């Protein structure tokens, strides 16, 4: 019987190749997205880099524009995009636009959308409130993407608002955010992702609008996945879990609306306890005030396990990025909370490329220079050195793991300052106690008001269930067996 040393000569896969194949299979099955090679990408920072690149690409469109964003506001930024889209539509380009009802609520008037439609832009609003679906508003289209002519696309965390450019007159600094410019075969995945949401609001896109995948030329050497999550699919959550388990040296995360979700928190804690340099950068103040206390309530279990937590010192950091082991990177719309993982339509690019990963690491270190590190106490701090400077050791050896742990103990903090974690949990519990007390007082003082309120809610829910039963029955009667409406390119 030949020895294992002769296996490569017999044409059998090497252990390293087998492990790589298994990892790729796990990533693809977990995310529901294949790895697409042959792309060129460019990381874009903030509104100053993203908006000009978007507008330039839109103005060069010749055939199709697919534009999808959670927030589009009627301000100088929104009007610049509206004018560019309207001009292309009048020139004969097929322009399709999706905005979320809740995201754009109050930001743009009906007149704003009517003017776009009058110019030839086809506009659809995702999930406006309906009496027949009392809890339907919980699911949102949180994606931010653009695809143009099957030639160029953008996957990003930025919305369309002057908040991303700042307001010097007040003064308010620009929001910190990250996006990705993309060229190559992965553009076909962007078109398919847009069509997925478009058909949820009406008739599917005509097949003629899609770019034939075989006609999209190779543009570079970057491999990536377009993870197009829909409610309850949890593709990115499963992928992030695997990355957290696979990371050996570093796992650096930036998130705008972090709210600790137990399975993911446990994955970060396990990585940190195993010697991985895990860092989380979040805003110090949020445009959604309720988020900050709930976010801080999740710091303690992370800090106790050795995860380093930083808060951005600027107006708002809105980026949703991750980078691990100078190899894997993620940029997109998904936040580290239950709404993004389970409830929303989200879109992210998961990139397998060392050049892009190192670029994000450099950006991350720059961001930490404008942040405050949160510690449990003034004395109890974890200060990791960057593990990529630790002398290399054979993969999985005790010496390599020990070197990372030693670096975690003696390194120098990168944050501009530090602050100890206060009693955040107590303030949240106090708020909940006051709310419950107020409800109890209303029930005691005005019992008829409480009774009518409960009756109205229960009656509404029962009517919506009857309506749903009727619609499901009618749909089965009207649709022929096996008739499926996909609206997606094959």
PDB file of C-alpha atoms in Angstrom, residues 309-413:
ATOM      1  CA  UNK A 309     -14.705  47.558  21.596  1.00  0.00           C
ATOM      2  CA  UNK A 310     -14.233  51.075  20.195  1.00  0.00           C
ATOM      3  CA  UNK A 311     -16.638  53.988  19.728  1.00  0.00           C
ATOM      4  CA  UNK A 312     -16.242  56.443  16.853  1.00  0.00           C
ATOM      5  CA  UNK A 313     -15.650  60.038  17.978  1.00  0.00           C
ATOM      6  CA  UNK A 314     -17.211  61.693  14.920  1.00  0.00           C
ATOM      7  CA  UNK A 315     -20.830  62.500  14.135  1.00  0.00           C
ATOM      8  CA  UNK A 316     -21.748  59.016  12.894  1.00  0.00           C
ATOM      9  CA  UNK A 317     -19.981  55.957  11.520  1.00  0.00           C
ATOM     10  CA  UNK A 318     -22.421  54.151   9.244  1.00  0.00           C
ATOM     11  CA  UNK A 319     -20.086  51.587   7.627  1.00  0.00           C
ATOM     12  CA  UNK A 320     -20.842  47.869   7.760  1.00  0.00           C
ATOM     13  CA  UNK A 321     -17.545  46.112   7.086  1.00  0.00           C
ATOM     14  CA  UNK A 322     -15.467  43.205   8.297  1.00  0.00           C
ATOM     15  CA  UNK A 323     -11.960  41.936   7.587  1.00  0.00           C
ATOM     16  CA  UNK A 324     -10.316  38.724   8.788  1.00  0.00           C
ATOM     17  CA  UNK A 325      -6.746  37.417   8.612  1.00  0.00           C
ATOM     18  CA  UNK A 326      -5.746  39.873   5.846  1.00  0.00           C
ATOM     19  CA  UNK A 327      -7.693  37.571   3.518  1.00  0.00           C
ATOM     20  CA  UNK A 328     -11.491  37.875   3.767  1.00  0.00           C
ATOM     21  CA  UNK A 329     -13.428  41.143   3.656  1.00  0.00           C
ATOM     22  CA  UNK A 330     -17.069  42.190   3.649  1.00  0.00           C
ATOM     23  CA  UNK A 331     -18.710  45.444   2.560  1.00  0.00           C
ATOM     24  CA  UNK A 332     -22.428  46.104   2.258  1.00  0.00           C
ATOM     25  CA  UNK A 333     -25.691  46.968   3.956  1.00  0.00           C
ATOM     26  CA  UNK A 334     -26.003  44.355   6.732  1.00  0.00           C
ATOM     27  CA  UNK A 335     -25.727  45.378  10.383  1.00  0.00           C
ATOM     28  CA  UNK A 336     -24.822  43.043  13.228  1.00  0.00           C
ATOM     29  CA  UNK A 337     -28.333  42.769  14.628  1.00  0.00           C
ATOM     30  CA  UNK A 338     -31.364  40.523  14.363  1.00  0.00           C
ATOM     31  CA  UNK A 339     -33.207  42.796  11.894  1.00  0.00           C
ATOM     32  CA  UNK A 340     -30.431  42.532   9.295  1.00  0.00           C
ATOM     33  CA  UNK A 341     -29.623  38.879   9.939  1.00  0.00           C
ATOM     34  CA  UNK A 342     -33.232  37.675   9.770  1.00  0.00           C
ATOM     35  CA  UNK A 343     -35.822  40.325   8.891  1.00  0.00           C
ATOM     36  CA  UNK A 344     -34.595  42.503   6.016  1.00  0.00           C
ATOM     37  CA  UNK A 345     -33.544  42.339   2.410  1.00  0.00           C
ATOM     38  CA  UNK A 346     -29.788  42.991   2.574  1.00  0.00           C
ATOM     39  CA  UNK A 347     -26.921  43.001   0.071  1.00  0.00           C
ATOM     40  CA  UNK A 348     -23.226  42.492   0.794  1.00  0.00           C
ATOM     41  CA  UNK A 349     -20.059  41.685  -1.128  1.00  0.00           C
ATOM     42  CA  UNK A 350     -17.933  39.009   0.568  1.00  0.00           C
ATOM     43  CA  UNK A 351     -14.465  39.317  -0.923  1.00  0.00           C
ATOM     44  CA  UNK A 352     -11.688  36.713  -0.976  1.00  0.00           C
ATOM     45  CA  UNK A 353      -8.677  38.867  -1.862  1.00  0.00           C
ATOM     46  CA  UNK A 354      -5.599  39.848   0.138  1.00  0.00           C
ATOM     47  CA  UNK A 355      -5.164  43.243  -1.532  1.00  0.00           C
ATOM     48  CA  UNK A 356      -8.701  44.362  -0.701  1.00  0.00           C
ATOM     49  CA  UNK A 357      -8.455  42.930   2.815  1.00  0.00           C
ATOM     50  CA  UNK A 358      -5.222  44.799   3.558  1.00  0.00           C
ATOM     51  CA  UNK A 359      -6.778  47.997   2.219  1.00  0.00           C
ATOM     52  CA  UNK A 360      -9.654  47.597   4.691  1.00  0.00           C
ATOM     53  CA  UNK A 361      -7.181  46.876   7.497  1.00  0.00           C
ATOM     54  CA  UNK A 362      -5.386  50.145   6.773  1.00  0.00           C
ATOM     55  CA  UNK A 363      -8.711  52.006   6.773  1.00  0.00           C
ATOM     56  CA  UNK A 364      -9.672  50.320  10.036  1.00  0.00           C
ATOM     57  CA  UNK A 365      -6.474  51.410  11.766  1.00  0.00           C
ATOM     58  CA  UNK A 366      -7.033  54.961  10.564  1.00  0.00           C
ATOM     59  CA  UNK A 367     -10.587  54.869  11.946  1.00  0.00           C
ATOM     60  CA  UNK A 368      -9.315  53.680  15.334  1.00  0.00           C
ATOM     61  CA  UNK A 369      -7.173  56.812  15.592  1.00  0.00           C
ATOM     62  CA  UNK A 370     -10.459  58.760  15.826  1.00  0.00           C
ATOM     63  CA  UNK A 371     -12.114  56.456  18.346  1.00  0.00           C
ATOM     64  CA  UNK A 372     -12.373  55.795  22.076  1.00  0.00           C
ATOM     65  CA  UNK A 373     -11.736  52.330  23.473  1.00  0.00           C
ATOM     66  CA  UNK A 374     -14.256  51.010  25.981  1.00  0.00           C
ATOM     67  CA  UNK A 375     -12.858  49.036  28.919  1.00  0.00           C
ATOM     68  CA  UNK A 376     -14.415  47.219  31.847  1.00  0.00           C
ATOM     69  CA  UNK A 377     -12.346  49.174  34.374  1.00  0.00           C
ATOM     70  CA  UNK A 378      -9.479  51.646  34.243  1.00  0.00           C
ATOM     71  CA  UNK A 379      -7.073  48.783  34.938  1.00  0.00           C
ATOM     72  CA  UNK A 380      -8.671  45.885  33.082  1.00  0.00           C
ATOM     73  CA  UNK A 381      -7.738  46.472  29.447  1.00  0.00           C
ATOM     74  CA  UNK A 382      -6.898  44.233  26.527  1.00  0.00           C
ATOM     75  CA  UNK A 383      -4.364  45.798  24.177  1.00  0.00           C
ATOM     76  CA  UNK A 384      -3.481  43.543  21.248  1.00  0.00           C
ATOM     77  CA  UNK A 385      -0.573  44.181  18.923  1.00  0.00           C
ATOM     78  CA  UNK A 386      -1.361  43.659  15.272  1.00  0.00           C
ATOM     79  CA  UNK A 387      -0.927  39.901  14.820  1.00  0.00           C
ATOM     80  CA  UNK A 388       0.192  40.234  11.191  1.00  0.00           C
ATOM     81  CA  UNK A 389       3.538  41.511  12.561  1.00  0.00           C
ATOM     82  CA  UNK A 390       3.976  38.417  14.741  1.00  0.00           C
ATOM     83  CA  UNK A 391       6.697  36.064  13.375  1.00  0.00           C
ATOM     84  CA  UNK A 392       5.112  33.345  11.262  1.00  0.00           C
ATOM     85  CA  UNK A 393       4.806  29.794  12.568  1.00  0.00           C
ATOM     86  CA  UNK A 394       3.434  26.622  11.024  1.00  0.00           C
ATOM     87  CA  UNK A 395      -0.391  26.825  10.761  1.00  0.00           C
ATOM     88  CA  UNK A 396      -2.133  25.518  13.847  1.00  0.00           C
ATOM     89  CA  UNK A 397       1.050  25.167  15.888  1.00  0.00           C
ATOM     90  CA  UNK A 398       1.168  26.008  19.577  1.00  0.00           C
ATOM     91  CA  UNK A 399       3.905  28.569  18.969  1.00  0.00           C
ATOM     92  CA  UNK A 400       1.798  30.602  16.522  1.00  0.00           C
ATOM     93  CA  UNK A 401      -1.216  30.660  18.863  1.00  0.00           C
ATOM     94  CA  UNK A 402       0.994  31.512  21.809  1.00  0.00           C
ATOM     95  CA  UNK A 403       2.580  34.388  19.908  1.00  0.00           C
ATOM     96  CA  UNK A 404      -0.815  35.913  19.170  1.00  0.00           C
ATOM     97  CA  UNK A 405      -1.889  35.585  22.798  1.00  0.00           C
ATOM     98  CA  UNK A 406       1.397  37.156  23.948  1.00  0.00           C
ATOM     99  CA  UNK A 407       0.806  40.036  21.504  1.00  0.00           C
ATOM    100  CA  UNK A 408      -2.698  40.504  22.885  1.00  0.00           C
ATOM    101  CA  UNK A 409      -1.224  40.969  26.335  1.00  0.00           C
ATOM    102  CA  UNK A 410       1.628  43.389  25.622  1.00  0.00           C
ATOM    103  CA  UNK A 411       0.560  45.404  22.559  1.00  0.00           C
ATOM    104  CA  UNK A 412      -0.226  49.117  22.410  1.00  0.00           C
ATOM    105  CA  UNK A 413      -3.796  50.385  22.045  1.00  0.00           C
TER     106      UNK A 413
END
